[in-house]
Every structure is written in C-alpha cells, then in structure tokens.
JSON list of C-alpha atoms and ligand atoms in Angstrom, two decimals:
[
{"chain": "A", "resi": 1, "resn": "MET", "atom": "CA", "xyz": [6.40, 23.86, -6.34]},
{"chain": "A", "resi": 2, "resn": "ALA", "atom": "CA", "xyz": [3.10, 22.16, -5.29]},
{"chain": "A", "resi": 3, "resn": "ARG", "atom": "CA", "xyz": [3.74, 19.86, -2.96]},
{"chain": "A", "resi": 4, "resn": "PHE", "atom": "CA", "xyz": [4.06, 15.67, -3.87]},
{"chain": "A", "resi": 5, "resn": "SER", "atom": "CA", "xyz": [0.04, 14.31, -3.50]},
{"chain": "A", "resi": 6, "resn": "LEU", "atom": "CA", "xyz": [-1.11, 11.08, -3.02]},
{"chain": "A", "resi": 7, "resn": "VAL", "atom": "CA", "xyz": [-4.09, 9.29, -3.53]},
{"chain": "A", "resi": 8, "resn": "VAL", "atom": "CA", "xyz": [-5.57, 6.65, -0.66]},
{"chain": "A", "resi": 9, "resn": "LEU", "atom": "CA", "xyz": [-7.49, 3.41, -1.87]},
{"chain": "A", "resi": 10, "resn": "CYS", "atom": "CA", "xyz": [-8.69, 1.66, 1.80]},
{"chain": "A", "resi": 11, "resn": "SER", "atom": "CA", "xyz": [-11.08, -0.91, 2.60]},
{"chain": "A", "resi": 12, "resn": "GLY", "atom": "CA", "xyz": [-11.20, -1.22, 6.18]},
{"chain": "A", "resi": 13, "resn": "ARG", "atom": "CA", "xyz": [-9.22, 0.21, 9.47]},
{"chain": "A", "resi": 14, "resn": "GLY", "atom": "CA", "xyz": [-6.84, 2.86, 7.32]},
{"chain": "A", "resi": 15, "resn": "SER", "atom": "CA", "xyz": [-4.27, 2.67, 9.93]},
{"chain": "A", "resi": 16, "resn": "ASN", "atom": "CA", "xyz": [-1.67, 2.38, 7.12]},
{"chain": "A", "resi": 17, "resn": "LEU", "atom": "CA", "xyz": [-3.60, 5.68, 5.48]},
{"chain": "A", "resi": 18, "resn": "GLN", "atom": "CA", "xyz": [-3.37, 7.23, 9.19]},
{"chain": "A", "resi": 19, "resn": "ALA", "atom": "CA", "xyz": [0.50, 6.69, 8.72]},
{"chain": "A", "resi": 20, "resn": "LEU", "atom": "CA", "xyz": [0.53, 8.77, 5.98]},
{"chain": "A", "resi": 21, "resn": "ILE", "atom": "CA", "xyz": [-1.34, 11.51, 7.48]},
{"chain": "A", "resi": 22, "resn": "ASP", "atom": "CA", "xyz": [0.48, 11.74, 10.13]},
{"chain": "A", "resi": 23, "resn": "ALA", "atom": "CA", "xyz": [3.81, 11.94, 8.75]},
{"chain": "A", "resi": 24, "resn": "SER", "atom": "CA", "xyz": [2.39, 14.84, 6.20]},
{"chain": "A", "resi": 25, "resn": "HIS", "atom": "CA", "xyz": [1.28, 16.48, 9.23]},
{"chain": "A", "resi": 26, "resn": "SER", "atom": "CA", "xyz": [4.64, 15.80, 10.99]},
{"chain": "A", "resi": 27, "resn": "GLY", "atom": "CA", "xyz": [7.06, 16.54, 7.78]},
{"chain": "A", "resi": 28, "resn": "THR", "atom": "CA", "xyz": [8.60, 13.18, 7.86]},
{"chain": "A", "resi": 29, "resn": "LEU", "atom": "CA", "xyz": [6.51, 13.21, 4.85]},
{"chain": "A", "resi": 30, "resn": "PRO", "atom": "CA", "xyz": [7.07, 16.04, 2.33]},
{"chain": "A", "resi": 31, "resn": "ALA", "atom": "CA", "xyz": [3.82, 15.20, 0.43]},
{"chain": "A", "resi": 32, "resn": "ASP", "atom": "CA", "xyz": [0.01, 15.92, 0.93]},
{"chain": "A", "resi": 33, "resn": "VAL", "atom": "CA", "xyz": [-3.56, 13.24, 1.05]},
{"chain": "A", "resi": 34, "resn": "VAL", "atom": "CA", "xyz": [-5.32, 14.77, -1.19]},
{"chain": "A", "resi": 35, "resn": "ALA", "atom": "CA", "xyz": [-8.05, 12.29, -1.55]},
{"chain": "A", "resi": 36, "resn": "VAL", "atom": "CA", "xyz": [-9.18, 8.60, 0.11]},
{"chain": "A", "resi": 37, "resn": "CYS", "atom": "CA", "xyz": [-11.65, 6.81, -2.39]},
{"chain": "A", "resi": 38, "resn": "SER", "atom": "CA", "xyz": [-13.03, 3.09, -0.70]},
{"chain": "A", "resi": 39, "resn": "ASP", "atom": "CA", "xyz": [-15.14, 0.42, -1.66]},
{"chain": "A", "resi": 40, "resn": "ARG", "atom": "CA", "xyz": [-16.61, 0.55, 1.63]},
{"chain": "A", "resi": 41, "resn": "PRO", "atom": "CA", "xyz": [-19.15, 3.59, 2.61]},
{"chain": "A", "resi": 42, "resn": "ASP", "atom": "CA", "xyz": [-19.14, 2.92, 5.75]},
{"chain": "A", "resi": 43, "resn": "CYS", "atom": "CA", "xyz": [-15.28, 1.96, 6.72]},
{"chain": "A", "resi": 44, "resn": "ALA", "atom": "CA", "xyz": [-13.65, 3.62, 9.50]},
{"chain": "A", "resi": 45, "resn": "ALA", "atom": "CA", "xyz": [-10.55, 4.88, 6.87]},
{"chain": "A", "resi": 46, "resn": "LEU", "atom": "CA", "xyz": [-13.07, 7.14, 5.97]},
{"chain": "A", "resi": 47, "resn": "ALA", "atom": "CA", "xyz": [-13.77, 8.57, 8.93]},
{"chain": "A", "resi": 48, "resn": "ARG", "atom": "CA", "xyz": [-10.14, 8.58, 9.55]},
{"chain": "A", "resi": 49, "resn": "ALA", "atom": "CA", "xyz": [-10.19, 11.02, 6.34]},
{"chain": "A", "resi": 50, "resn": "ARG", "atom": "CA", "xyz": [-12.89, 13.41, 7.56]},
{"chain": "A", "resi": 51, "resn": "ASP", "atom": "CA", "xyz": [-11.27, 13.75, 10.87]},
{"chain": "A", "resi": 52, "resn": "ALA", "atom": "CA", "xyz": [-8.11, 15.07, 9.13]},
{"chain": "A", "resi": 53, "resn": "GLY", "atom": "CA", "xyz": [-10.15, 17.05, 6.11]},
{"chain": "A", "resi": 54, "resn": "ILE", "atom": "CA", "xyz": [-9.05, 15.24, 3.56]},
{"chain": "A", "resi": 55, "resn": "ALA", "atom": "CA", "xyz": [-12.16, 14.17, 1.13]},
{"chain": "A", "resi": 56, "resn": "VAL", "atom": "CA", "xyz": [-13.53, 11.25, 0.40]},
{"chain": "A", "resi": 57, "resn": "ARG", "atom": "CA", "xyz": [-15.32, 9.02, -2.72]},
{"chain": "A", "resi": 58, "resn": "ALA", "atom": "CA", "xyz": [-16.95, 5.98, -1.90]},
{"chain": "A", "resi": 59, "resn": "MET", "atom": "CA", "xyz": [-18.98, 3.31, -4.03]},
{"chain": "A", "resi": 60, "resn": "ARG", "atom": "CA", "xyz": [-20.37, -0.20, -3.88]},
{"chain": "A", "resi": 61, "resn": "PRO", "atom": "CA", "xyz": [-19.21, -2.26, -6.62]},
{"chain": "A", "resi": 62, "resn": "ARG", "atom": "CA", "xyz": [-22.62, -4.24, -6.24]},
{"chain": "A", "resi": 63, "resn": "ASP", "atom": "CA", "xyz": [-24.26, -0.49, -7.83]},
{"chain": "A", "resi": 64, "resn": "PHE", "atom": "CA", "xyz": [-21.53, -1.31, -11.05]},
{"chain": "A", "resi": 65, "resn": "VAL", "atom": "CA", "xyz": [-22.42, -3.79, -13.70]},
{"chain": "A", "resi": 66, "resn": "ASP", "atom": "CA", "xyz": [-18.59, -5.65, -13.68]},
{"chain": "A", "resi": 67, "resn": "ARG", "atom": "CA", "xyz": [-15.54, -4.93, -12.08]},
{"chain": "A", "resi": 68, "resn": "ALA", "atom": "CA", "xyz": [-14.21, -3.16, -14.71]},
{"chain": "A", "resi": 69, "resn": "ALA", "atom": "CA", "xyz": [-17.73, -0.57, -14.92]},
{"chain": "A", "resi": 70, "resn": "PHE", "atom": "CA", "xyz": [-16.56, -0.15, -10.82]},
{"chain": "A", "resi": 71, "resn": "ASP", "atom": "CA", "xyz": [-12.58, 0.45, -11.61]},
{"chain": "A", "resi": 72, "resn": "ARG", "atom": "CA", "xyz": [-13.30, 2.49, -14.16]},
{"chain": "A", "resi": 73, "resn": "ALA", "atom": "CA", "xyz": [-15.63, 4.37, -11.27]},
{"chain": "A", "resi": 74, "resn": "LEU", "atom": "CA", "xyz": [-13.65, 5.10, -8.81]},
{"chain": "A", "resi": 75, "resn": "PHE", "atom": "CA", "xyz": [-10.21, 5.33, -10.93]},
{"chain": "A", "resi": 76, "resn": "ALA", "atom": "CA", "xyz": [-11.94, 8.10, -12.12]},
{"chain": "A", "resi": 77, "resn": "GLU", "atom": "CA", "xyz": [-12.55, 9.85, -8.93]},
{"chain": "A", "resi": 78, "resn": "ALA", "atom": "CA", "xyz": [-9.09, 9.24, -8.14]},
{"chain": "A", "resi": 79, "resn": "ALA", "atom": "CA", "xyz": [-7.72, 10.59, -10.82]},
{"chain": "A", "resi": 80, "resn": "GLN", "atom": "CA", "xyz": [-9.70, 14.11, -10.57]},
{"chain": "A", "resi": 81, "resn": "PHE", "atom": "CA", "xyz": [-7.38, 15.03, -8.27]},
{"chain": "A", "resi": 82, "resn": "ALA", "atom": "CA", "xyz": [-4.72, 13.84, -10.31]},
{"chain": "A", "resi": 83, "resn": "PRO", "atom": "CA", "xyz": [-2.46, 12.29, -7.80]},
{"chain": "A", "resi": 84, "resn": "ASP", "atom": "CA", "xyz": [1.72, 11.77, -8.53]},
{"chain": "A", "resi": 85, "resn": "LEU", "atom": "CA", "xyz": [1.32, 8.78, -6.55]},
{"chain": "A", "resi": 86, "resn": "ILE", "atom": "CA", "xyz": [-1.76, 6.24, -5.97]},
{"chain": "A", "resi": 87, "resn": "VAL", "atom": "CA", "xyz": [-0.88, 4.34, -2.42]},
{"chain": "A", "resi": 88, "resn": "LEU", "atom": "CA", "xyz": [-3.42, 1.04, -2.04]},
{"chain": "A", "resi": 89, "resn": "ALA", "atom": "CA", "xyz": [-3.19, 0.73, 1.86]},
{"chain": "A", "resi": 90, "resn": "GLY", "atom": "CA", "xyz": [-5.73, -2.01, 2.71]},
{"chain": "A", "resi": 91, "resn": "PHE", "atom": "CA", "xyz": [-7.86, -1.99, -0.62]},
{"chain": "A", "resi": 92, "resn": "MET", "atom": "CA", "xyz": [-9.01, -5.16, -0.60]},
{"chain": "A", "resi": 93, "resn": "ARG", "atom": "CA", "xyz": [-10.23, -5.89, -3.90]},
{"chain": "A", "resi": 94, "resn": "ILE", "atom": "CA", "xyz": [-8.26, -7.16, -7.04]},
{"chain": "A", "resi": 95, "resn": "LEU", "atom": "CA", "xyz": [-7.93, -4.76, -9.27]},
{"chain": "A", "resi": 96, "resn": "ASP", "atom": "CA", "xyz": [-8.94, -4.45, -13.20]},
{"chain": "A", "resi": 97, "resn": "PRO", "atom": "CA", "xyz": [-5.92, -4.72, -15.74]},
{"chain": "A", "resi": 98, "resn": "ALA", "atom": "CA", "xyz": [-6.74, -1.80, -17.27]},
{"chain": "A", "resi": 99, "resn": "VAL", "atom": "CA", "xyz": [-6.52, 0.71, -14.48]},
{"chain": "A", "resi": 100, "resn": "VAL", "atom": "CA", "xyz": [-3.55, -0.97, -13.50]},
{"chain": "A", "resi": 101, "resn": "GLY", "atom": "CA", "xyz": [-2.16, -0.09, -17.08]},
{"chain": "A", "resi": 102, "resn": "GLN", "atom": "CA", "xyz": [-2.80, 3.49, -17.29]},
{"chain": "A", "resi": 103, "resn": "TRP", "atom": "CA", "xyz": [-1.27, 3.85, -13.24]},
{"chain": "A", "resi": 104, "resn": "ARG", "atom": "CA", "xyz": [1.60, 1.85, -13.83]},
{"chain": "A", "resi": 105, "resn": "GLY", "atom": "CA", "xyz": [4.70, 3.03, -11.88]},
{"chain": "A", "resi": 106, "resn": "ARG", "atom": "CA", "xyz": [2.39, 5.34, -10.23]},
{"chain": "A", "resi": 107, "resn": "MET", "atom": "CA", "xyz": [0.66, 3.08, -7.54]},
{"chain": "A", "resi": 108, "resn": "ILE", "atom": "CA", "xyz": [2.28, 1.04, -4.84]},
{"chain": "A", "resi": 109, "resn": "ASN", "atom": "CA", "xyz": [0.74, -1.67, -2.20]},
{"chain": "A", "resi": 110, "resn": "ILE", "atom": "CA", "xyz": [1.32, -2.88, 0.69]},
{"chain": "A", "resi": 111, "resn": "HIS", "atom": "CA", "xyz": [0.98, -6.40, 1.89]},
{"chain": "A", "resi": 112, "resn": "PRO", "atom": "CA", "xyz": [1.47, -8.29, 5.34]},
{"chain": "A", "resi": 113, "resn": "SER", "atom": "CA", "xyz": [4.11, -10.56, 3.98]},
{"chain": "A", "resi": 114, "resn": "LEU", "atom": "CA", "xyz": [7.79, -10.97, 2.48]},
{"chain": "A", "resi": 115, "resn": "LEU", "atom": "CA", "xyz": [6.58, -11.33, -0.94]},
{"chain": "A", "resi": 116, "resn": "PRO", "atom": "CA", "xyz": [6.92, -13.36, -3.23]},
{"chain": "A", "resi": 117, "resn": "LYS", "atom": "CA", "xyz": [5.40, -15.52, -0.26]},
{"chain": "A", "resi": 118, "resn": "TYR", "atom": "CA", "xyz": [2.13, -15.76, 0.26]},
{"chain": "A", "resi": 119, "resn": "PRO", "atom": "CA", "xyz": [0.54, -13.22, -2.41]},
{"chain": "A", "resi": 120, "resn": "GLY", "atom": "CA", "xyz": [-3.27, -12.86, -1.60]},
{"chain": "A", "resi": 121, "resn": "LEU", "atom": "CA", "xyz": [-5.36, -13.57, 1.71]},
{"chain": "A", "resi": 122, "resn": "ARG", "atom": "CA", "xyz": [-4.22, -15.05, 5.65]},
{"chain": "A", "resi": 123, "resn": "THR", "atom": "CA", "xyz": [-0.73, -14.44, 5.46]},
{"chain": "A", "resi": 124, "resn": "HIS", "atom": "CA", "xyz": [0.02, -14.35, 8.66]},
{"chain": "A", "resi": 125, "resn": "GLU", "atom": "CA", "xyz": [-2.07, -17.65, 9.28]},
{"chain": "A", "resi": 126, "resn": "ARG", "atom": "CA", "xyz": [-0.09, -19.69, 5.92]},
{"chain": "A", "resi": 127, "resn": "ALA", "atom": "CA", "xyz": [3.43, -17.87, 7.48]},
{"chain": "A", "resi": 128, "resn": "LEU", "atom": "CA", "xyz": [2.75, -19.60, 11.06]},
{"chain": "A", "resi": 129, "resn": "ASP", "atom": "CA", "xyz": [1.27, -22.88, 9.24]},
{"chain": "A", "resi": 130, "resn": "ALA", "atom": "CA", "xyz": [4.63, -23.14, 7.02]},
{"chain": "A", "resi": 131, "resn": "GLY", "atom": "CA", "xyz": [6.81, -22.85, 10.18]},
{"chain": "A", "resi": 132, "resn": "ASP", "atom": "CA", "xyz": [8.84, -19.45, 8.83]},
{"chain": "A", "resi": 133, "resn": "ALA", "atom": "CA", "xyz": [11.39, -18.21, 11.26]},
{"chain": "A", "resi": 134, "resn": "GLU", "atom": "CA", "xyz": [10.78, -14.70, 10.26]},
{"chain": "A", "resi": 135, "resn": "HIS", "atom": "CA", "xyz": [7.67, -12.70, 8.48]},
{"chain": "A", "resi": 136, "resn": "GLY", "atom": "CA", "xyz": [6.89, -9.38, 7.49]},
{"chain": "A", "resi": 137, "resn": "ALA", "atom": "CA", "xyz": [5.65, -6.85, 4.49]},
{"chain": "A", "resi": 138, "resn": "SER", "atom": "CA", "xyz": [6.37, -5.00, 1.48]},
{"chain": "A", "resi": 139, "resn": "VAL", "atom": "CA", "xyz": [5.58, -2.48, -0.58]},
{"chain": "A", "resi": 140, "resn": "HIS", "atom": "CA", "xyz": [5.50, -2.88, -4.57]},
{"chain": "A", "resi": 141, "resn": "PHE", "atom": "CA", "xyz": [4.34, -1.51, -7.59]},
{"chain": "A", "resi": 142, "resn": "VAL", "atom": "CA", "xyz": [1.27, -2.63, -8.52]},
{"chain": "A", "resi": 143, "resn": "THR", "atom": "CA", "xyz": [1.24, -4.99, -11.63]},
{"chain": "A", "resi": 144, "resn": "ALA", "atom": "CA", "xyz": [-1.96, -6.78, -13.18]},
{"chain": "A", "resi": 145, "resn": "GLU", "atom": "CA", "xyz": [-0.38, -9.92, -11.34]},
{"chain": "A", "resi": 146, "resn": "LEU", "atom": "CA", "xyz": [-2.25, -10.09, -7.93]},
{"chain": "A", "resi": 147, "resn": "ASP", "atom": "CA", "xyz": [0.56, -8.54, -4.77]},
{"chain": "A", "resi": 148, "resn": "GLY", "atom": "CA", "xyz": [2.72, -9.29, -7.68]},
{"chain": "A", "resi": 149, "resn": "GLY", "atom": "CA", "xyz": [4.46, -6.17, -8.97]},
{"chain": "A", "resi": 150, "resn": "PRO", "atom": "CA", "xyz": [8.46, -5.63, -8.41]},
{"chain": "A", "resi": 151, "resn": "VAL", "atom": "CA", "xyz": [8.82, -5.23, -4.75]},
{"chain": "A", "resi": 152, "resn": "ILE", "atom": "CA", "xyz": [10.78, -2.41, -3.46]},
{"chain": "A", "resi": 153, "resn": "ALA", "atom": "CA", "xyz": [10.58, -2.78, 0.19]},
{"chain": "A", "resi": 154, "resn": "GLN", "atom": "CA", "xyz": [10.67, -5.68, 3.27]},
{"chain": "A", "resi": 155, "resn": "VAL", "atom": "CA", "xyz": [10.15, -4.99, 6.76]},
{"chain": "A", "resi": 156, "resn": "ALA", "atom": "CA", "xyz": [10.87, -8.98, 8.57]},
{"chain": "A", "resi": 157, "resn": "LEU", "atom": "CA", "xyz": [10.37, -9.85, 12.46]},
{"chain": "A", "resi": 158, "resn": "PRO", "atom": "CA", "xyz": [10.75, -12.58, 14.02]},
{"chain": "A", "resi": 159, "resn": "VAL", "atom": "CA", "xyz": [7.96, -15.36, 14.19]},
{"chain": "A", "resi": 160, "resn": "LEU", "atom": "CA", "xyz": [7.89, -16.90, 18.65]},
{"chain": "A", "resi": 161, "resn": "ALA", "atom": "CA", "xyz": [7.13, -19.93, 19.13]},
{"chain": "A", "resi": 162, "resn": "ASP", "atom": "CA", "xyz": [3.51, -18.83, 20.71]},
{"chain": "A", "resi": 163, "resn": "ASP", "atom": "CA", "xyz": [2.48, -16.57, 17.93]},
{"chain": "A", "resi": 164, "resn": "THR", "atom": "CA", "xyz": [-0.68, -16.49, 16.71]},
{"chain": "A", "resi": 165, "resn": "PRO", "atom": "CA", "xyz": [-1.83, -14.94, 13.88]},
{"chain": "A", "resi": 166, "resn": "ALA", "atom": "CA", "xyz": [-3.42, -12.11, 16.08]},
{"chain": "A", "resi": 167, "resn": "SER", "atom": "CA", "xyz": [0.11, -11.78, 17.51]},
{"chain": "A", "resi": 168, "resn": "LEU", "atom": "CA", "xyz": [2.09, -11.95, 14.52]},
{"chain": "A", "resi": 169, "resn": "ALA", "atom": "CA", "xyz": [-0.51, -9.32, 12.62]},
{"chain": "A", "resi": 170, "resn": "ALA", "atom": "CA", "xyz": [-0.60, -6.55, 15.84]},
{"chain": "A", "resi": 171, "resn": "ARG", "atom": "CA", "xyz": [3.65, -7.04, 16.09]},
{"chain": "A", "resi": 172, "resn": "LEU", "atom": "CA", "xyz": [3.79, -6.23, 12.35]},
{"chain": "A", "resi": 173, "resn": "LEU", "atom": "CA", "xyz": [1.40, -3.67, 12.56]},
{"chain": "A", "resi": 174, "resn": "PRO", "atom": "CA", "xyz": [3.75, -1.19, 13.17]},
{"chain": "A", "resi": 175, "resn": "LEU", "atom": "CA", "xyz": [5.99, -1.63, 11.20]},
{"chain": "A", "resi": 176, "resn": "GLU", "atom": "CA", "xyz": [4.27, -1.44, 8.16]},
{"chain": "A", "resi": 177, "resn": "HIS", "atom": "CA", "xyz": [3.65, 2.09, 9.00]},
{"chain": "A", "resi": 178, "resn": "ARG", "atom": "CA", "xyz": [6.97, 2.69, 9.38]},
{"chain": "A", "resi": 179, "resn": "LEU", "atom": "CA", "xyz": [7.95, 0.39, 6.43]},
{"chain": "A", "resi": 180, "resn": "LEU", "atom": "CA", "xyz": [4.96, 2.39, 4.23]},
{"chain": "A", "resi": 181, "resn": "VAL", "atom": "CA", "xyz": [6.26, 5.83, 5.05]},
{"chain": "A", "resi": 182, "resn": "ALA", "atom": "CA", "xyz": [9.87, 5.49, 4.61]},
{"chain": "A", "resi": 183, "resn": "THR", "atom": "CA", "xyz": [8.89, 3.98, 1.16]},
{"chain": "A", "resi": 184, "resn": "THR", "atom": "CA", "xyz": [6.64, 6.45, -0.14]},
{"chain": "A", "resi": 185, "resn": "ARG", "atom": "CA", "xyz": [9.31, 9.08, 1.03]},
{"chain": "A", "resi": 186, "resn": "LEU", "atom": "CA", "xyz": [11.57, 7.64, -0.96]},
{"chain": "A", "resi": 187, "resn": "ILE", "atom": "CA", "xyz": [9.24, 8.19, -4.17]},
{"chain": "A", "resi": 188, "resn": "VAL", "atom": "CA", "xyz": [8.30, 11.28, -3.55]},
{"chain": "A", "resi": 189, "resn": "ASP", "atom": "CA", "xyz": [11.81, 12.24, -3.38]},
{"chain": "A", "resi": 190, "resn": "GLY", "atom": "CA", "xyz": [12.38, 10.83, -6.80]},
{"chain": "A", "resi": 191, "resn": "ASP", "atom": "CA", "xyz": [14.78, 8.19, -5.37]},
{"chain": "A", "resi": 192, "resn": "ILE", "atom": "CA", "xyz": [12.51, 5.25, -6.61]},
{"chain": "A", "resi": 193, "resn": "VAL", "atom": "CA", "xyz": [10.80, 4.67, -9.86]},
{"chain": "A", "resi": 194, "resn": "LEU", "atom": "CA", "xyz": [9.86, 1.31, -11.90]},
{"chain": "A", "resi": 195, "resn": "ASP", "atom": "CA", "xyz": [11.51, 1.02, -15.03]},
{"chain": "A", "resi": 196, "resn": "GLY", "atom": "CA", "xyz": [10.24, -1.75, -16.83]},
{"chain": "A", "resi": 197, "resn": "ASP", "atom": "CA", "xyz": [9.60, -4.66, -14.55]},
{"chain": "A", "resi": 198, "resn": "HIS", "atom": "CA", "xyz": [12.80, -3.10, -11.98]},
{"chain": "A", "resi": 199, "resn": "VAL", "atom": "CA", "xyz": [11.85, -1.24, -9.35]},
{"chain": "A", "resi": 200, "resn": "VAL", "atom": "CA", "xyz": [15.05, 1.97, -10.04]},
{"chain": "A", "resi": 201, "resn": "ARG", "atom": "CA", "xyz": [16.98, 3.47, -7.02]},
{"chain": "A", "resi": 202, "resn": "ASN", "atom": "CA", "xyz": [19.12, 6.88, -8.08]},
{"chain": "A", "resi": 203, "resn": "GLY", "atom": "CA", "xyz": [19.75, 5.13, -11.57]},
{"chain": "A", "resi": 204, "resn": "ARG", "atom": "CA", "xyz": [20.55, 1.74, -10.68]},
{"chain": "A", "resi": 205, "resn": "PRO", "atom": "CA", "xyz": [17.93, -1.38, -10.56]},
{"chain": "A", "resi": 206, "resn": "LEU", "atom": "CA", "xyz": [17.75, -2.80, -7.11]},
{"chain": "A", "resi": 207, "resn": "PRO", "atom": "CA", "xyz": [19.52, -5.95, -7.09]},
{"chain": "A", "resi": 208, "resn": "ALA", "atom": "CA", "xyz": [17.29, -7.19, -3.91]},
{"chain": "A", "resi": 209, "resn": "PRO", "atom": "CA", "xyz": [14.21, -5.44, -2.34]},
{"chain": "A", "resi": 210, "resn": "LEU", "atom": "CA", "xyz": [14.79, -2.87, 0.17]},
{"chain": "A", "resi": 211, "resn": "ARG", "atom": "CA", "xyz": [15.03, -3.63, 3.46]},
{"chain": "A", "resi": 212, "resn": "LEU", "atom": "CA", "xyz": [13.69, -1.54, 7.01]},
{"chain": "A", "resi": 213, "resn": "HIS", "atom": "CA", "xyz": [16.26, -1.45, 9.80]},
{"chain": "A", "resi": 214, "resn": "ALA", "atom": "CA", "xyz": [15.59, -0.70, 13.72]},
{"chain": "A", "resi": 215, "resn": "ASP", "atom": "CA", "xyz": [16.76, 3.13, 12.91]},
{"chain": "A", "resi": 216, "resn": "GLY", "atom": "CA", "xyz": [14.15, 3.72, 10.17]},
{"chain": "A", "resi": 217, "resn": "GLU", "atom": "CA", "xyz": [16.24, 3.80, 7.31]},
{"chain": "A", "resi": 218, "resn": "LEU", "atom": "CA", "xyz": [16.31, 1.79, 4.51]},
{"chain": "A", "resi": 219, "resn": "GLY", "atom": "CA", "xyz": [19.59, 0.35, 3.00]},
{"chain": "B", "resi": 301, "resn": "LIG", "atom": "C1", "xyz": [-2.62, -3.75, 6.53]},
{"chain": "B", "resi": 301, "resn": "LIG", "atom": "O1", "xyz": [-1.60, -5.53, 7.37]},
{"chain": "B", "resi": 301, "resn": "LIG", "atom": "C2", "xyz": [-2.05, -4.16, 4.87]},
{"chain": "B", "resi": 301, "resn": "LIG", "atom": "O2", "xyz": [-0.47, -4.42, 4.77]},
{"chain": "B", "resi": 301, "resn": "LIG", "atom": "C3", "xyz": [-2.93, -4.92, 4.14]},
{"chain": "B", "resi": 301, "resn": "LIG", "atom": "O3", "xyz": [-4.33, -5.08, 4.82]},
{"chain": "B", "resi": 301, "resn": "LIG", "atom": "C4", "xyz": [-3.96, -4.56, 6.12]},
{"chain": "B", "resi": 301, "resn": "LIG", "atom": "C5", "xyz": [-4.85, -3.28, 6.21]},
{"chain": "B", "resi": 301, "resn": "LIG", "atom": "O4", "xyz": [-4.82, -2.77, 7.50]},
{"chain": "B", "resi": 301, "resn": "LIG", "atom": "N1", "xyz": [-2.65, -4.70, 2.72]},
{"chain": "B", "resi": 301, "resn": "LIG", "atom": "P1", "xyz": [-5.16, -0.49, 7.42]},
{"chain": "B", "resi": 301, "resn": "LIG", "atom": "O5", "xyz": [-6.34, -0.57, 7.19]},
{"chain": "B", "resi": 301, "resn": "LIG", "atom": "O6", "xyz": [-4.32, -0.31, 6.84]},
{"chain": "B", "resi": 301, "resn": "LIG", "atom": "O7", "xyz": [-5.07, -0.90, 9.10]}
]
C-alpha cells in the first residue's frame, strides 16, 4: 500500500518541516513528505526540502491579482501531489475560504499558543504581557477562521519569571516539533478525524484537546 503522503506549506525557517522529514526518515512517522510549497521562494524551509530530495513549489503573492488567485494557484500545485494531508508549518498567510473548504478535515496548522488564546501574531509576547503562568502550542484542523479550527492537541510549558518572548519561543520550539509529529501520526494512523466541527478519536468526540506528555504520548 502507498505510504500516507503529506504536502507541507512553509514561509520561513522550516524547523517544524524538518521535524516531519526526520520523523519520516526514522520511521517514527509512517508517512512521506512528498512536496513543500511556499509563498517565499528564498525561504530556508525550501532549502531544507531540496536537501532532503523533496519536490518544492514556490510562487510570489505579488504576481497574482488577489489572495484568492494566489491561493488557487498554490493549492493547485499542492493538489498535483494528491496528498492525504496538508500541513501548515509556519505558513504565514491567511487563507482564502474557498481553498480552506476544499481541504476541510485534510489540513492542519501548528500555532504557538494554547488556543483559543492568542490567535494571530506575537503570541509569546502576548502571553507574557497577560502574566500567564503557562504557554504552549496547538495543532488544529484548519477552518475559515484564522487559527480558529477545532484543536486536536496541545503542549504546555511553564512561563518563567525572567522569560522574554525570545526565551519562551526557544523553549517552546522543540516541544512544537514533538507535538506536530505526534499529532500528525495520529491522523496517519487513522485515529483522529474531523467530523463536522468535532475532532473525533477512535469514534468518540474529544471532550478536550489532547495533551502531549513528557513521555511523548498524546493523551
Ligand atoms: C512556529 O512557531 C509555528 O508554530 C508557527 O510559526 C513557527 C514556524 O517555525 N506557526 P518553523 O518555520 O517551523 O521553524
């Protein structure tokens, strides 16, 4: 049987992409990253993909008349690879609702906050400004609402008294990598699906997002 296939969309550094590639190669994730698509032709994520021998596709938003036209073109490229799942990993664009609808239940995003807290940008700074005792990251199914789709799983970490946005981001990043791989694995295994607005695990709606534990398990 063909392996489960992923297309990953990135705009920047690509460390979450790298975690997926590494997990695919090591066998932790029984899936292949078949292509990486980007809105930034020069981004580091595309270099990581090329280094791993993965197909890349990039196009610039300014070459299109509007958001809908760009998204149609980018997702048409992604669709050529017939992925089982699209993963947004540091893809820094708001999506046109039409493409979101086409991929509903087959597209996830990793976001650096404990959603529903802090959708959008500057999440680490906002958590610090609010005096939060904990911060974290979420993986959710993508819907038309920015960072608003049903949350599958989260990882949390304590905020320290001397944390800065940069220190918090640096401590969170390796946890994000583990969260993204573990959550993607549950989807690859067929344990997690989106049913209407509910995340369903093995036939039962999740009462709350799964949490990543220190042993790497989601529960
Ligand atoms: C991560 O913090 C991710 O949660 C957010 O953007 C960042 C991407 O980092 N959506 P990288 O490009 O995967 O290194």
